Every structure is written in structure tokens, then in C-alpha cells.
PDB file of C-alpha atoms in Angstrom:
ATOM      1  CA  MET A   1     103.233 111.878  44.504  1.00 47.00           C
ATOM      2  CA  TRP A   2     101.280 113.058  41.420  1.00 48.00           C
ATOM      3  CA  SER A   3      98.166 111.503  40.188  1.00 48.00           C
ATOM      4  CA  ASN A   4      96.719 111.582  36.742  1.00 48.00           C
ATOM      5  CA  THR A   5      93.380 110.849  37.840  1.00 49.00           C
ATOM      6  CA  LEU A   6      93.381 113.247  40.667  1.00 49.00           C
ATOM      7  CA  ARG A   7      90.152 115.664  40.431  1.00 55.00           C
ATOM      8  CA  ILE A   8      90.098 119.107  42.122  1.00 57.00           C
ATOM      9  CA  ASP A   9      86.551 118.877  43.421  1.00 66.00           C
ATOM     10  CA  PRO A  10      87.115 116.455  46.244  1.00 70.00           C
ATOM     11  CA  LEU A  11      90.192 118.636  47.620  1.00 71.00           C
ATOM     12  CA  LYS A  12      87.897 121.623  47.777  1.00 78.00           C
ATOM     13  CA  PRO A  13      86.644 120.777  51.574  1.00 83.00           C
ATOM     14  CA  VAL A  14      90.113 119.990  52.508  1.00 84.00           C
ATOM     15  CA  ALA A  15      91.879 122.793  50.823  1.00 81.00           C
ATOM     16  CA  SER A  16      92.934 124.790  54.056  1.00 85.00           C
ATOM     17  CA  THR A  17      94.238 121.605  55.569  1.00 88.00           C
ATOM     18  CA  ILE A  18      96.467 120.623  52.563  1.00 87.00           C
ATOM     19  CA  SER A  19      97.131 123.904  51.073  1.00 87.00           C
ATOM     20  CA  HIS A  20     100.366 124.381  53.279  1.00 90.00           C
ATOM     21  CA  HIS A  21     101.787 120.939  52.080  1.00 90.00           C
ATOM     22  CA  ILE A  22     101.131 121.806  48.456  1.00 89.00           C
ATOM     23  CA  SER A  23     102.908 125.158  49.050  1.00 91.00           C
ATOM     24  CA  ILE A  24     106.031 123.415  50.546  1.00 93.00           C
ATOM     25  CA  MET A  25     105.951 121.004  47.457  1.00 93.00           C
ATOM     26  CA  PHE A  26     105.349 123.922  44.997  1.00 92.00           C
ATOM     27  CA  ASN A  27     108.076 125.884  46.546  1.00 93.00           C
ATOM     28  CA  HIS A  28     110.517 123.097  46.562  1.00 94.00           C
ATOM     29  CA  CYS A  29     109.701 122.855  42.821  1.00 94.00           C
ATOM     30  CA  VAL A  30     110.776 126.407  42.184  1.00 91.00           C
ATOM     31  CA  ASN A  31     113.728 126.472  44.438  1.00 94.00           C
ATOM     32  CA  THR A  32     115.204 123.415  42.688  1.00 95.00           C
ATOM     33  CA  CYS A  33     113.960 124.640  39.030  1.00 94.00           C
ATOM     34  CA  THR A  34     112.395 121.334  38.483  1.00 94.00           C
ATOM     35  CA  PHE A  35     109.020 120.672  37.064  1.00 94.00           C
ATOM     36  CA  PRO A  36     108.088 117.203  38.766  1.00 93.00           C
ATOM     37  CA  MET A  37     108.266 114.165  36.307  1.00 92.00           C
ATOM     38  CA  ASP A  38     105.051 112.536  37.521  1.00 91.00           C
ATOM     39  CA  ALA A  39     103.264 116.043  36.702  1.00 91.00           C
ATOM     40  CA  LYS A  40     104.174 115.785  33.070  1.00 91.00           C
ATOM     41  CA  LEU A  41     102.762 112.446  32.391  1.00 91.00           C
ATOM     42  CA  VAL A  42      99.881 113.196  30.042  1.00 90.00           C
ATOM     43  CA  LYS A  43      97.050 111.075  28.923  1.00 91.00           C
ATOM     44  CA  VAL A  44      95.749 111.596  25.546  1.00 89.00           C
ATOM     45  CA  VAL A  45      92.166 110.841  24.559  1.00 88.00           C
ATOM     46  CA  LEU A  46      90.256 111.277  21.554  1.00 86.00           C
ATOM     47  CA  LEU A  47      87.039 113.482  22.043  1.00 86.00           C
ATOM     48  CA  TYR A  48      84.132 113.101  19.683  1.00 86.00           C
ATOM     49  CA  LYS A  49      83.075 116.476  18.396  1.00 87.00           C
ATOM     50  CA  LYS A  50      80.222 116.224  15.840  1.00 87.00           C
ATOM     51  CA  ALA A  51      78.667 114.232  12.844  1.00 88.00           C
ATOM     52  CA  ASP A  52      79.671 110.889  11.730  1.00 87.00           C
ATOM     53  CA  ASN A  53      81.596 109.234  14.481  1.00 83.00           C
ATOM     54  CA  LEU A  54      83.257 106.733  12.129  1.00 85.00           C
ATOM     55  CA  ILE A  55      85.212 109.757  10.377  1.00 86.00           C
ATOM     56  CA  ILE A  56      88.424 110.664  12.244  1.00 84.00           C
ATOM     57  CA  LYS A  57      88.326 114.457  11.464  1.00 86.00           C
ATOM     58  CA  ASN A  58      85.291 114.502  13.668  1.00 87.00           C
ATOM     59  CA  TYR A  59      87.388 113.742  16.720  1.00 86.00           C
ATOM     60  CA  ARG A  60      89.924 115.747  18.547  1.00 87.00           C
ATOM     61  CA  LEU A  61      93.115 114.899  20.529  1.00 85.00           C
ATOM     62  CA  VAL A  62      92.934 116.229  24.036  1.00 87.00           C
ATOM     63  CA  SER A  63      95.745 115.751  26.666  1.00 86.00           C
ATOM     64  CA  ILE A  64      94.688 115.456  30.049  1.00 88.00           C
ATOM     65  CA  LEU A  65      97.369 116.583  32.652  1.00 88.00           C
ATOM     66  CA  PRO A  66      97.403 115.696  36.418  1.00 88.00           C
ATOM     67  CA  SER A  67      95.388 118.175  38.426  1.00 84.00           C
ATOM     68  CA  MET A  68      98.256 119.270  40.652  1.00 87.00           C
ATOM     69  CA  SER A  69     100.154 119.972  37.402  1.00 90.00           C
ATOM     70  CA  LYS A  70      97.796 122.310  36.265  1.00 89.00           C
ATOM     71  CA  ILE A  71      97.737 124.123  39.532  1.00 89.00           C
ATOM     72  CA  LEU A  72     101.434 124.443  39.568  1.00 92.00           C
ATOM     73  CA  GLU A  73     101.160 125.637  36.079  1.00 91.00           C
ATOM     74  CA  LYS A  74      98.693 128.382  37.126  1.00 89.00           C
ATOM     75  CA  VAL A  75     101.098 129.288  39.984  1.00 89.00           C
ATOM     76  CA  ILE A  76     103.897 129.754  37.589  1.00 91.00           C
ATOM     77  CA  HIS A  77     101.941 131.747  35.015  1.00 87.00           C
ATOM     78  CA  GLU A  78     100.804 134.099  37.681  1.00 87.00           C
ATOM     79  CA  GLN A  79     104.743 134.741  38.432  1.00 87.00           C
ATOM     80  CA  LEU A  80     105.606 134.842  34.713  1.00 88.00           C
ATOM     81  CA  LEU A  81     102.851 137.364  33.643  1.00 83.00           C
ATOM     82  CA  PRO A  82     104.403 140.762  34.872  1.00 85.00           C
ATOM     83  CA  PHE A  83     107.485 139.518  33.052  1.00 87.00           C
ATOM     84  CA  LEU A  84     105.634 138.866  30.007  1.00 84.00           C
ATOM     85  CA  GLU A  85     103.634 142.007  30.023  1.00 81.00           C
ATOM     86  CA  ASN A  86     106.975 143.955  29.714  1.00 82.00           C
ATOM     87  CA  ILE A  87     107.942 142.351  26.733  1.00 83.00           C
ATOM     88  CA  LEU A  88     104.928 141.617  24.720  1.00 78.00           C
ATOM     89  CA  ASP A  89     103.407 144.208  22.380  1.00 74.00           C
ATOM     90  CA  PRO A  90     100.214 145.891  23.828  1.00 68.00           C
ATOM     91  CA  ARG A  91      98.369 144.710  20.655  1.00 65.00           C
ATOM     92  CA  MET A  92      98.740 141.210  21.854  1.00 66.00           C
ATOM     93  CA  MET A  93      96.160 141.961  24.322  1.00 58.00           C
ATOM     94  CA  ALA A  94      94.157 138.666  23.994  1.00 57.00           C
ATOM     95  CA  CYS A  95      97.054 136.742  25.903  1.00 60.00           C
ATOM     96  CA  CYS A  96      97.215 138.934  28.931  1.00 63.00           C
ATOM     97  CA  LYS A  97      95.290 139.186  32.094  1.00 63.00           C
ATOM     98  CA  MET A  98      91.991 140.934  32.024  1.00 68.00           C
ATOM     99  CA  TYR A  99      91.878 141.145  28.181  1.00 70.00           C
ATOM    100  CA  SER A 100      90.013 138.936  25.732  1.00 73.00           C
ATOM    101  CA  CYS A 101      90.023 138.536  21.947  1.00 74.00           C
ATOM    102  CA  GLN A 102      86.867 140.535  21.846  1.00 79.00           C
ATOM    103  CA  GLN A 103      88.734 143.675  23.177  1.00 80.00           C
ATOM    104  CA  VAL A 104      91.285 143.309  20.645  1.00 78.00           C
ATOM    105  CA  LEU A 105      88.945 143.137  17.937  1.00 82.00           C
ATOM    106  CA  LEU A 106      87.055 146.395  19.438  1.00 86.00           C
ATOM    107  CA  ARG A 107      90.345 148.053  19.489  1.00 85.00           C
ATOM    108  CA  LEU A 108      91.117 147.146  15.957  1.00 86.00           C
ATOM    109  CA  VAL A 109      87.762 148.537  14.679  1.00 91.00           C
ATOM    110  CA  GLU A 110      88.242 151.756  16.505  1.00 93.00           C
ATOM    111  CA  ASP A 111      92.045 151.999  14.965  1.00 92.00           C
ATOM    112  CA  TRP A 112      90.370 151.386  11.504  1.00 93.00           C
ATOM    113  CA  LYS A 113      87.506 153.569  11.879  1.00 96.00           C
ATOM    114  CA  GLN A 114      90.056 156.293  12.885  1.00 96.00           C
ATOM    115  CA  ALA A 115      92.479 155.764   9.891  1.00 95.00           C
ATOM    116  CA  LEU A 116      89.355 155.708   7.438  1.00 95.00           C
ATOM    117  CA  GLU A 117      88.266 158.961   8.952  1.00 96.00           C
ATOM    118  CA  ASN A 118      91.603 160.319   8.427  1.00 96.00           C
ATOM    119  CA  ASN A 119      91.572 159.194   4.543  1.00 96.00           C
ATOM    120  CA  LYS A 120      94.221 156.368   5.263  1.00 95.00           C
ATOM    121  CA  TYR A 121      94.206 153.035   3.918  1.00 93.00           C
ATOM    122  CA  VAL A 122      93.487 149.842   6.265  1.00 91.00           C
ATOM    123  CA  VAL A 123      95.058 146.646   5.637  1.00 89.00           C
ATOM    124  CA  ALA A 124      94.791 143.482   7.884  1.00 85.00           C
ATOM    125  CA  MET A 125      96.222 140.208   7.977  1.00 83.00           C
ATOM    126  CA  PHE A 126      94.930 137.557  10.362  1.00 78.00           C
ATOM    127  CA  MET A 127      96.716 134.343  11.485  1.00 77.00           C
ATOM    128  CA  ASP A 128      95.692 131.768  13.798  1.00 74.00           C
ATOM    129  CA  LEU A 129      98.859 131.258  16.135  1.00 71.00           C
ATOM    130  CA  SER A 130      96.946 129.274  18.635  1.00 68.00           C
ATOM    131  CA  LYS A 131      99.099 126.030  17.940  1.00 72.00           C
ATOM    132  CA  ALA A 132     102.420 127.904  16.811  1.00 74.00           C
ATOM    133  CA  PHE A 133     103.960 127.546  20.482  1.00 71.00           C
ATOM    134  CA  ASP A 134     103.760 123.743  19.998  1.00 73.00           C
ATOM    135  CA  CYS A 135     105.784 123.969  17.133  1.00 79.00           C
ATOM    136  CA  LEU A 136     108.820 125.993  18.336  1.00 83.00           C
ATOM    137  CA  PRO A 137     111.997 124.068  19.429  1.00 88.00           C
ATOM    138  CA  HIS A 138     112.461 124.101  23.112  1.00 88.00           C
ATOM    139  CA  GLN A 139     115.735 125.585  23.042  1.00 91.00           C
ATOM    140  CA  LEU A 140     114.743 128.255  21.007  1.00 92.00           C
ATOM    141  CA  ILE A 141     112.169 129.340  23.652  1.00 90.00           C
ATOM    142  CA  ILE A 142     115.061 129.259  26.147  1.00 93.00           C
ATOM    143  CA  VAL A 143     117.278 131.224  24.007  1.00 95.00           C
ATOM    144  CA  LYS A 144     114.794 133.821  23.518  1.00 93.00           C
ATOM    145  CA  LEU A 145     113.683 134.038  27.123  1.00 93.00           C
ATOM    146  CA  LYS A 146     117.470 134.622  28.042  1.00 95.00           C
ATOM    147  CA  ALA A 147     117.592 137.354  25.339  1.00 94.00           C
ATOM    148  CA  TYR A 148     114.537 138.853  27.157  1.00 93.00           C
ATOM    149  CA  GLU A 149     116.919 138.902  30.229  1.00 93.00           C
ATOM    150  CA  MET A 150     114.971 136.158  32.162  1.00 93.00           C
ATOM    151  CA  LYS A 151     117.019 134.769  35.214  1.00 93.00           C
ATOM    152  CA  GLU A 152     119.081 131.775  34.750  1.00 95.00           C
ATOM    153  CA  GLU A 153     116.862 130.004  37.357  1.00 94.00           C
ATOM    154  CA  GLY A 154     113.582 130.885  35.445  1.00 93.00           C
ATOM    155  CA  CYS A 155     114.925 129.333  32.204  1.00 95.00           C
ATOM    156  CA  ALA A 156     115.999 126.286  34.068  1.00 96.00           C
ATOM    157  CA  PHE A 157     112.378 125.950  35.427  1.00 95.00           C
ATOM    158  CA  ILE A 158     110.883 126.513  31.971  1.00 93.00           C
ATOM    159  CA  TRP A 159     113.247 123.992  30.551  1.00 94.00           C
ATOM    160  CA  SER A 160     112.367 121.473  33.049  1.00 94.00           C
ATOM    161  CA  TYR A 161     108.644 121.828  32.474  1.00 92.00           C
ATOM    162  CA  LEU A 162     109.357 121.786  28.517  1.00 90.00           C
ATOM    163  CA  SER A 163     111.626 118.622  28.438  1.00 90.00           C
ATOM    164  CA  LYS A 164     110.973 114.873  29.147  1.00 88.00           C
ATOM    165  CA  CYS A 165     107.260 115.043  28.850  1.00 88.00           C
ATOM    166  CA  ARG A 166     105.505 111.552  28.447  1.00 90.00           C
ATOM    167  CA  GLN A 167     102.296 110.673  27.099  1.00 90.00           C
ATOM    168  CA  ARG A 168     100.136 107.484  26.581  1.00 91.00           C
ATOM    169  CA  ILE A 169      97.002 107.127  24.432  1.00 87.00           C
ATOM    170  CA  LYS A 170      93.951 105.941  25.304  1.00 85.00           C
ATOM    171  CA  LEU A 171      91.665 104.686  22.493  1.00 80.00           C
ATOM    172  CA  LEU A 172      88.490 102.241  22.460  1.00 78.00           C
ATOM    173  CA  GLY A 173      89.455 101.299  26.194  1.00 82.00           C
ATOM    174  CA  CYS A 174      93.256 100.323  25.070  1.00 87.00           C
ATOM    175  CA  VAL A 175      95.890 102.216  26.624  1.00 89.00           C
ATOM    176  CA  SER A 176      99.587 102.624  25.120  1.00 90.00           C
ATOM    177  CA  GLU A 177     102.537 102.512  26.853  1.00 91.00           C
ATOM    178  CA  TRP A 178     104.431 105.827  28.126  1.00 91.00           C
ATOM    179  CA  LEU A 179     106.312 107.392  25.348  1.00 88.00           C
ATOM    180  CA  ASP A 180     108.206 110.376  24.921  1.00 87.00           C
ATOM    181  CA  ALA A 181     106.277 113.569  23.831  1.00 79.00           C
ATOM    182  CA  GLN A 182     107.487 116.369  21.512  1.00 63.00           C
ATOM    183  CA  GLY A 183     105.401 119.011  23.454  1.00 50.00           C
ATOM    184  CA  HIS A 184     102.005 119.457  24.988  1.00 44.00           C
ATOM    185  CA  SER A 185      99.045 119.514  22.755  1.00 42.00           C
ATOM    186  CA  THR A 186      95.654 120.840  23.791  1.00 40.00           C
ATOM    187  CA  ARG A 187      95.040 120.713  27.419  1.00 42.00           C
ATOM    188  CA  ILE A 188      91.703 120.397  29.673  1.00 40.00           C
TER     189      ILE A 188
END
């Protein structure tokens, strides 16, 4: 049903023809609270970044997901966003729709400027939490979503998405067997 090699570009000309069938498939996933197992098969590759190609630090691991998986993720993201916007602090705008890190920085600078004009002190601490989600136990994520009053079906779907992911690694033309993955890493 899902292919790790499927590319979106060839699908564009037939999108109007297949969109109904994809919609039925995605609705089935949502109605049964299951993220398809084939959509959680991740191919991990090393991408060369810079400098000496013999140094492992000059590479980064990237997980490549099936295209249909990425589309379903986007659909679910769009449905989750209103729920998340109600529970996230407004100062966490960088993760919200229509906002960016630059807007967060502009807001911070304006707040600091106003505080300094009012003879107040300004203290800031910055943390890179971009990989923090990958370190959280999946059960804790579900418990937190329930605490924020997410419906049981939504929690079941998120649990299905997070659990039983499988990955294989491609390195120098060799491909490993499918192994259980602890979480999703960087995606493209």
C-alpha cells in the first residue's frame, strides 16, 4: 500500500484522479485510529555536509519517509494545530502557523527594548529544543495530551503514529534489515 520510494512529482498530473482514493484511505486511518505500519518504515541515510568526507562528524543522519506518510502527517498536523494553539504559550510562536523564528526574535527585541526603557533588567536564556521531542517517552506524550483533554481517539491515533516504527540504514550501497526504531529522527 505504501512505498518508501514513491515520489510526489509524478503524482501531480493525476492528483485529481487519485485524490478521492487517497482521501478514503486517510479517512480510514483516522476512523480506525491507526497510522499504517507501511507508512512508518523509515530509510536512514548519511548525508555529507562539508569538509573532509572521511570524518563522520561531517555527515548527518536523515530519515526518509514514504511520501504518502508525509502527506498524512501534514493532514493530521493541520487538524492538531487548533488544539495545540489553545495550549501552547503565545511566546512559542515559531512552531505555529504563519509565524517564524524571526518573528519570535523581533518580539523579544521589542520586549527587551521596552523593559530597558522602563529601567528594568533583561535576562535571557536560550535553549535548542529542536531534538527534545525525540527524547520524550511516548507514553509521557500521550499522558500529557490526555491531561490537556485531547479526546481518546486522538490519543490513540498519536500512539499509533509513535509506536512500532521500523527503520533500516543504507550505507555505502548496503542496506540493513528492518529494525525497531525508538523514535523519528530528522525527516526529509
